[in-house]
Short mmCIF file of C-alpha atoms and ligand atoms in Angstrom, two decimals:
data_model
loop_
_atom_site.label_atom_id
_atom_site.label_comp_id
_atom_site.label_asym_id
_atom_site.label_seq_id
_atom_site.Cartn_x
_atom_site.Cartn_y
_atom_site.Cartn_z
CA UNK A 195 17.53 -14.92 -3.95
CA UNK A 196 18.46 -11.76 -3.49
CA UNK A 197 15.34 -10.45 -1.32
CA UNK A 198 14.21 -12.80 0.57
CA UNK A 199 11.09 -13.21 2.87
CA UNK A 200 11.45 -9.24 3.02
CA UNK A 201 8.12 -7.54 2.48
CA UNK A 202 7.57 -4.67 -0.44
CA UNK A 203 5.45 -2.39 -0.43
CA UNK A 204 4.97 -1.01 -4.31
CA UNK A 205 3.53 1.95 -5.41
CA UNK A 206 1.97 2.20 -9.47
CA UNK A 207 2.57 -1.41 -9.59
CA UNK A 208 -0.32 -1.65 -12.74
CA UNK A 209 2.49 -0.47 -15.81
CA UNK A 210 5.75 0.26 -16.83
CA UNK A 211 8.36 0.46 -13.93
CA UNK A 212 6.40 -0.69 -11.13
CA UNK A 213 4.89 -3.61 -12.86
CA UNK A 214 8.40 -4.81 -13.63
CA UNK A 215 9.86 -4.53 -9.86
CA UNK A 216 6.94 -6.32 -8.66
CA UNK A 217 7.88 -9.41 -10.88
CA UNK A 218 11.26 -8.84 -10.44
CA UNK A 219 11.27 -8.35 -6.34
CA UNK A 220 8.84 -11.59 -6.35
CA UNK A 221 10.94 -13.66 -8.03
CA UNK A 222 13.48 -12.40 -5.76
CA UNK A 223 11.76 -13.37 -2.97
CA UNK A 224 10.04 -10.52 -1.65
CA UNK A 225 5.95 -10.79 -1.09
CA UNK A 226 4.54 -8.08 -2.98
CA UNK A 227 2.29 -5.48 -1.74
CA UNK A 228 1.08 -3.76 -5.30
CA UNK A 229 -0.11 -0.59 -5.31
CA UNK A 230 -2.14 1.48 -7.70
CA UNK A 231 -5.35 3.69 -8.68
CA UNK A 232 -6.85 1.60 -11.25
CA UNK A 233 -7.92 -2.31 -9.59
CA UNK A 234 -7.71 -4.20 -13.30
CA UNK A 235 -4.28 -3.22 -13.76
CA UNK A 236 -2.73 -3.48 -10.25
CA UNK A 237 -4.75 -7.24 -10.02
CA UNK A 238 -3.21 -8.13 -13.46
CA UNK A 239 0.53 -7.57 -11.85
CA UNK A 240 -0.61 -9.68 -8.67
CA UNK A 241 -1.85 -12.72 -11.21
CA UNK A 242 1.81 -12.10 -13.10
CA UNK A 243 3.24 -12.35 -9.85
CA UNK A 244 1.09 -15.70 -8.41
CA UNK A 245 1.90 -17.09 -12.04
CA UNK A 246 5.86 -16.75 -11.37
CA UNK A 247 5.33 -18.39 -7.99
CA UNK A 248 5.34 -15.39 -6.51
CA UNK A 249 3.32 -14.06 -3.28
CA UNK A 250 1.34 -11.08 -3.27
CA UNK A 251 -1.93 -8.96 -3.02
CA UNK A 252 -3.37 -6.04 -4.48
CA UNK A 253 -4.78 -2.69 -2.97
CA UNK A 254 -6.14 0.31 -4.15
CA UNK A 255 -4.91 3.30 -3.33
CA UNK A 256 -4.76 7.18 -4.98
CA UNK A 257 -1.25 7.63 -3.28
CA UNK A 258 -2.09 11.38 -3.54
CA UNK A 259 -4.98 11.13 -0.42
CA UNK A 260 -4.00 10.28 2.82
CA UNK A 261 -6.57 7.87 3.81
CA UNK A 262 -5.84 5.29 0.48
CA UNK A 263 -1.78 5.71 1.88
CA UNK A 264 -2.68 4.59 5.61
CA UNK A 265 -4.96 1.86 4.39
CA UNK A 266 -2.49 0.59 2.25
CA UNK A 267 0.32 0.45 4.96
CA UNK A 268 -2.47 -0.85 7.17
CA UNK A 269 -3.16 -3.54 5.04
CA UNK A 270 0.53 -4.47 4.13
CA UNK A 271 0.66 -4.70 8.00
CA UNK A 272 -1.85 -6.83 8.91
CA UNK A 273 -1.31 -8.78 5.97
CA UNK A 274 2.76 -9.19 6.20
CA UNK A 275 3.29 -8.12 9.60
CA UNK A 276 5.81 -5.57 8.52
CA UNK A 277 7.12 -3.32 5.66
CA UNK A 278 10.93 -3.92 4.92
CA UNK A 279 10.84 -2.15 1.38
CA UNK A 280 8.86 0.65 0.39
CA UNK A 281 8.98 2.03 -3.44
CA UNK A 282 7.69 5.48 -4.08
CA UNK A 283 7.13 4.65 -8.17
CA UNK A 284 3.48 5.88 -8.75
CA UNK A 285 3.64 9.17 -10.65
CA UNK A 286 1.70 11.02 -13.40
CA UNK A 287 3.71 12.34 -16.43
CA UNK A 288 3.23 12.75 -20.40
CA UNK A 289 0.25 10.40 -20.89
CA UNK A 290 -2.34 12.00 -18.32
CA UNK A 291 -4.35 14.65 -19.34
CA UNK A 292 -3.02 17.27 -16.53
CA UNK A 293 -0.96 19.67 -17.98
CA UNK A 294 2.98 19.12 -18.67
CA UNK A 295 3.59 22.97 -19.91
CA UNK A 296 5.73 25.80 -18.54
CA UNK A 297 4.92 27.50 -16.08
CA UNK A 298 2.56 30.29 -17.71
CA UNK A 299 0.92 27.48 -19.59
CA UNK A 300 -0.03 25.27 -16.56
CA UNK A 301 -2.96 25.76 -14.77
CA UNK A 302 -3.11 26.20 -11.02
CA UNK A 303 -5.06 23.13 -10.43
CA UNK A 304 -3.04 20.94 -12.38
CA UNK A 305 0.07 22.55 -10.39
CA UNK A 306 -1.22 21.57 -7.47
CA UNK A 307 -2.21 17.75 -8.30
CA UNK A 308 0.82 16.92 -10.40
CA UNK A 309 2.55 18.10 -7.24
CA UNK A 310 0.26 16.09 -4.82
CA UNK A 311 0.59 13.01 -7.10
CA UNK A 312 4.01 12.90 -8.08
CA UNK A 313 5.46 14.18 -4.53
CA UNK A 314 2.81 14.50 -2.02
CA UNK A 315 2.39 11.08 -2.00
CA UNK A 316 6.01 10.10 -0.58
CA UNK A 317 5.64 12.08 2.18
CA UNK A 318 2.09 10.41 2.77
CA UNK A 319 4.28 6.59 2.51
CA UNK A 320 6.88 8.14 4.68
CA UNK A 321 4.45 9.28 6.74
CA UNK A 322 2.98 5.92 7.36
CA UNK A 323 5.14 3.45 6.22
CA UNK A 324 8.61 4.81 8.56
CA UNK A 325 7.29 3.95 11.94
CA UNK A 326 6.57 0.48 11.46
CA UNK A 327 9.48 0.23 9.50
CA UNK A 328 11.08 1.40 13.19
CA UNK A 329 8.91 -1.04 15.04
CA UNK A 330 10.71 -3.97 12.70
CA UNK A 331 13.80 -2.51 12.98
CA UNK A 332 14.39 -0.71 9.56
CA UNK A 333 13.90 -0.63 5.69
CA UNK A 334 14.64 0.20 2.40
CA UNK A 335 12.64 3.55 1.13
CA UNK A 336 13.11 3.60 -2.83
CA UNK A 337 11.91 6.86 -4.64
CA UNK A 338 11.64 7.21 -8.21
CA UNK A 339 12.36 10.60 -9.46
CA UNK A 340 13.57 11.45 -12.79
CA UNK A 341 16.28 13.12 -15.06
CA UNK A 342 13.71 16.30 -14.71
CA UNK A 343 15.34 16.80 -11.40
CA UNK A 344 18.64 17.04 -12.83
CA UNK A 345 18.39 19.06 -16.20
CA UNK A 346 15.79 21.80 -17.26
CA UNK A 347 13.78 21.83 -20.15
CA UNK A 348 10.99 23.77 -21.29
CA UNK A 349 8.19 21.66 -21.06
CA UNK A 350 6.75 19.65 -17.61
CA UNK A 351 7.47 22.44 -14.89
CA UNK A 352 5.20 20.87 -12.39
CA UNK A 353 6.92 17.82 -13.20
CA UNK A 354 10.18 18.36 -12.90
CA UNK A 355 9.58 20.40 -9.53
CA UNK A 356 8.04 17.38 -8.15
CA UNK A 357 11.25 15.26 -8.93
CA UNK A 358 13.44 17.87 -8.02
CA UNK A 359 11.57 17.73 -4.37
CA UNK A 360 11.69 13.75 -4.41
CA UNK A 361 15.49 13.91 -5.05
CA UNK A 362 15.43 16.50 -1.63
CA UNK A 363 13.38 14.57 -0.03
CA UNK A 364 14.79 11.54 -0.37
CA UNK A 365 17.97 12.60 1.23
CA UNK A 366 16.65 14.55 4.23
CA UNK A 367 14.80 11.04 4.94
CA UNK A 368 18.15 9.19 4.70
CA UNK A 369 19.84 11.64 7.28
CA UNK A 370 16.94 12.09 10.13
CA UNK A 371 16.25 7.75 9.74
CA UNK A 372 19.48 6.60 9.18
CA UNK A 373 20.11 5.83 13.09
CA UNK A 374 17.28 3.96 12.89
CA UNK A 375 18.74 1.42 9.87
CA UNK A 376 16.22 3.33 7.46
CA UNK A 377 17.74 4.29 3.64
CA UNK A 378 16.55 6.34 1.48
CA UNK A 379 17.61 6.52 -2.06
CA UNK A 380 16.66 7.62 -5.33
CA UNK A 381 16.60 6.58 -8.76
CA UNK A 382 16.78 9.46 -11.78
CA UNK A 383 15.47 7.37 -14.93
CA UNK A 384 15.96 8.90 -18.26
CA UNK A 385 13.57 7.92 -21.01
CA UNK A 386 12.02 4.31 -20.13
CA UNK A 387 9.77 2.66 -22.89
CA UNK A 388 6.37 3.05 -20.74
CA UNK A 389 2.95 3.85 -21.11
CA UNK A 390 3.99 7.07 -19.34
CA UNK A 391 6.10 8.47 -22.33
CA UNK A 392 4.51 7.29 -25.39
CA UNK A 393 2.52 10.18 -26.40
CA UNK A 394 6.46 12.24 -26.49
CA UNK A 395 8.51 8.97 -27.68
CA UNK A 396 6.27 7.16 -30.09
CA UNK A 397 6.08 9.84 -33.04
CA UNK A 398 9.99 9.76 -32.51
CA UNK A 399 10.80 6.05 -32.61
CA UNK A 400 11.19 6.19 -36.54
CA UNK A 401 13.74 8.99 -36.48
CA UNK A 402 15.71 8.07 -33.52
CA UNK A 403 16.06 11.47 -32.28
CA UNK A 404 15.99 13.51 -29.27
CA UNK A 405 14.94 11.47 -26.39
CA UNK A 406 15.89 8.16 -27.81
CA UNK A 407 19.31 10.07 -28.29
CA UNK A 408 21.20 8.81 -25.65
CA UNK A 409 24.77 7.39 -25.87
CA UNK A 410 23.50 4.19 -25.13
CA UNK A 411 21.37 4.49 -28.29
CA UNK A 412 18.25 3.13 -27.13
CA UNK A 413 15.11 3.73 -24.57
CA UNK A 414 15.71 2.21 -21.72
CA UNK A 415 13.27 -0.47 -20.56
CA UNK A 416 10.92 -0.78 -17.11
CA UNK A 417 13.91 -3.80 -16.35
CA UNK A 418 16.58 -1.02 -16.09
CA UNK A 419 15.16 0.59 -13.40
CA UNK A 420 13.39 -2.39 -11.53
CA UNK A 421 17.54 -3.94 -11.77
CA UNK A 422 18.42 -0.89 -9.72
CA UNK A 423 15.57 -0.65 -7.44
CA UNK A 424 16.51 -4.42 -6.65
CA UNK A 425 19.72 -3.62 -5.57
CA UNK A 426 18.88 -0.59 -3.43
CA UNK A 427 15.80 -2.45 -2.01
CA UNK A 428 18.12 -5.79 -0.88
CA UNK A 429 20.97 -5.65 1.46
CA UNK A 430 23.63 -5.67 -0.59
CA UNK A 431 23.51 -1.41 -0.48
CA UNK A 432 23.38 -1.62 3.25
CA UNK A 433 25.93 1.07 3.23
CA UNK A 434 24.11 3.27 0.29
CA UNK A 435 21.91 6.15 1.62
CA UNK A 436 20.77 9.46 0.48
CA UNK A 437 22.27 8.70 -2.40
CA UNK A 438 20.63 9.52 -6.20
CA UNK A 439 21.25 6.83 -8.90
CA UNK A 440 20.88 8.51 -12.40
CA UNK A 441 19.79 5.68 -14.71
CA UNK A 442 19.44 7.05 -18.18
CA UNK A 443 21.98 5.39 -20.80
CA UNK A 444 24.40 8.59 -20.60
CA UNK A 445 21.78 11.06 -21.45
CA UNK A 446 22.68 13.49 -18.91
CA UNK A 447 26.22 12.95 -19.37
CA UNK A 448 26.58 14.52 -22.95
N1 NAD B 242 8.83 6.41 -18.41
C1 NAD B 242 9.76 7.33 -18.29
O1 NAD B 242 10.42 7.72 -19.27
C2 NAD B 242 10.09 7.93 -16.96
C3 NAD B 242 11.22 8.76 -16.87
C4 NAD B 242 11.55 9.30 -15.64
C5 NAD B 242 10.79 9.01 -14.51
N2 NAD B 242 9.68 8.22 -14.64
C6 NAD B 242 8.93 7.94 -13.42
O2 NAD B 242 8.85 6.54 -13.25
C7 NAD B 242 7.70 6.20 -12.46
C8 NAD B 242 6.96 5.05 -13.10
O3 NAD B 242 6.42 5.46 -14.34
P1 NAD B 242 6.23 4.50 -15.60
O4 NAD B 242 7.16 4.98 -16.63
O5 NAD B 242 6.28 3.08 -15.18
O6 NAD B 242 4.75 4.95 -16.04
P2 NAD B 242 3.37 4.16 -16.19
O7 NAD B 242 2.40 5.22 -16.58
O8 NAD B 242 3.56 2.98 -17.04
O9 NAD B 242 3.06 3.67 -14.69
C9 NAD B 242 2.67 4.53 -13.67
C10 NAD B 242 1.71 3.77 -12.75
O10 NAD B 242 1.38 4.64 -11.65
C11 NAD B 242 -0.02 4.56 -11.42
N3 NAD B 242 -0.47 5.79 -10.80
C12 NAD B 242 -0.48 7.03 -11.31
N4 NAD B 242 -1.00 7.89 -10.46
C13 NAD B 242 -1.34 7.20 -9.35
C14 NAD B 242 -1.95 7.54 -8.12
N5 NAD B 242 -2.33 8.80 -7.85
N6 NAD B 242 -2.13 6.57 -7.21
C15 NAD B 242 -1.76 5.30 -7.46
N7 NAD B 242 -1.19 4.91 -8.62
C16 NAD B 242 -1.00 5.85 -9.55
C17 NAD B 242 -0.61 4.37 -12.81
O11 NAD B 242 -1.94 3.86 -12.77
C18 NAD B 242 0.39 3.41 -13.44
O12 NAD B 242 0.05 2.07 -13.18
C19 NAD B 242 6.90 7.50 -12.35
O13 NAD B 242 7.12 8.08 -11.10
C20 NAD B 242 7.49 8.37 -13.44
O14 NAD B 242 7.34 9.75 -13.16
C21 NAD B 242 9.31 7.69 -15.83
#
């Protein structure tokens, strides 16, 4: 087992990406503390999980306000006794109704909570979640950002400044925490067959084109990225910090 007895705290665990790690992390040991805004789906990963054999619990949390963020590391405390993994995976992106234009097209308000969703929230889990990971003598922070933070495009503006400011972020946590064993990494997925994109990717799966278009010519699936988050969650990348994994089947590289 490739995680074992640490403690994860996961963010968005309900769907796609999150979901996935939570299975995945379990079954690598790990007891799961899942994470998300909406109860039915966050308690049908933790039944996934007990199913596999797995440990873990559920609690609600909008990981945009800062009282939901300190009762969730609360509760991972006095539940666990200590955070060894955190994974900054909750975000908001085609499928929600706030606004994924340009910049003259978005409206403030939507701005400001695609901002406070997507990257507000990971300095709320750092915020909470870094000194007891000091107290137990360090952690794994994992931070899901996206190939937005890479590449423009016309579309998603609050978006992709959000991911850009993970990717930042990420990396000045790494540097100040690294004394204290704390890493920091991020992962850049491309197009991952979620909930997330299917309002973009589903009128395109006939045709193959654009987003699907990558040189590995498929989406890539919530496993991809839970595969990577494994590895930078478990010891094996004790010497991998500040570091930003692009994980998008060669889209960027064309
Ligand atoms: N799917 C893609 O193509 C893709 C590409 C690049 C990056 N990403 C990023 O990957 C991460 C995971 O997305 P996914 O593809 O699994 O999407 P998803 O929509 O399937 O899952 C996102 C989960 O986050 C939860 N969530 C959203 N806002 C929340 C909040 N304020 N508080 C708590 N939970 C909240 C949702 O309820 C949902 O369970 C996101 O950060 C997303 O931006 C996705």
């Amino acid at each position: 087992m490739r995680i074992k007895n640490k403690i994860a705290v996961i963010t968005g665990a309900g769907s796609g990406q999150g979901r996935a790690a939570a299975v995945l992390f379990a079954k690598e040991g790990a007891s799961i503390v899942a994470c998300d805004w909406k109860p039915e789906a966050g308690d049908e990963t933790v039944q996934q999980v007990i199913s596999d054999g797995g440990k873990a619990i559920f609690v609600r949390a909008d990981v945009s306000n800062s009282r939901d963020v300190q009762n969730l590391i609360n509760t991972a405390i006095s539940t666990f006794g200590r955070i060894d993994i955190l994974y900054n995976n909750a975000g908001v992106g085609f499928s929600s109704p706030l606004s994924m234009s340009d910049v003259l097209n978005t409206p403030e308000e939507d701005w400001d909570r695609v901002i406070a969703i997507n990257l507000k929230s990971m300095y709320l889990t750092a915020k909470f979640a870094i000194p007891e990971m000091i107290k137990s003598g360090g952690g794994s922070i994992v931070n899901t950002a996206s190939i937005a933070a890479m590449i423009g495009s016309e579309a998603a503006h609050a978006y992709t400044a959000a991911k850009g400011g993970m990717v930042a972020l990420s990396r000045a946590l790494a540097v100040e925490f690294g004394p204290k064993n704390i890493r920091s990494n991020c992962i850049c997925p491309g197009a991952i067959d979620t909930p997330m994109i299917a309002p973009v990717v589903d009128p395109m799966k006939g045709s193959g084109q654009l987003l699907l278009n990558s040189p590995i010519r498929r989406l890539g699936t919530p496993d991809d990225i839970a595969y990577c988050a494994l590895y930078l969650a478990s010891d094996e990348s004790s010497f991998v910090t500040g570091a930003t994994f692009v994980v998008d089947g060669g889209y960027t590289a064309q």
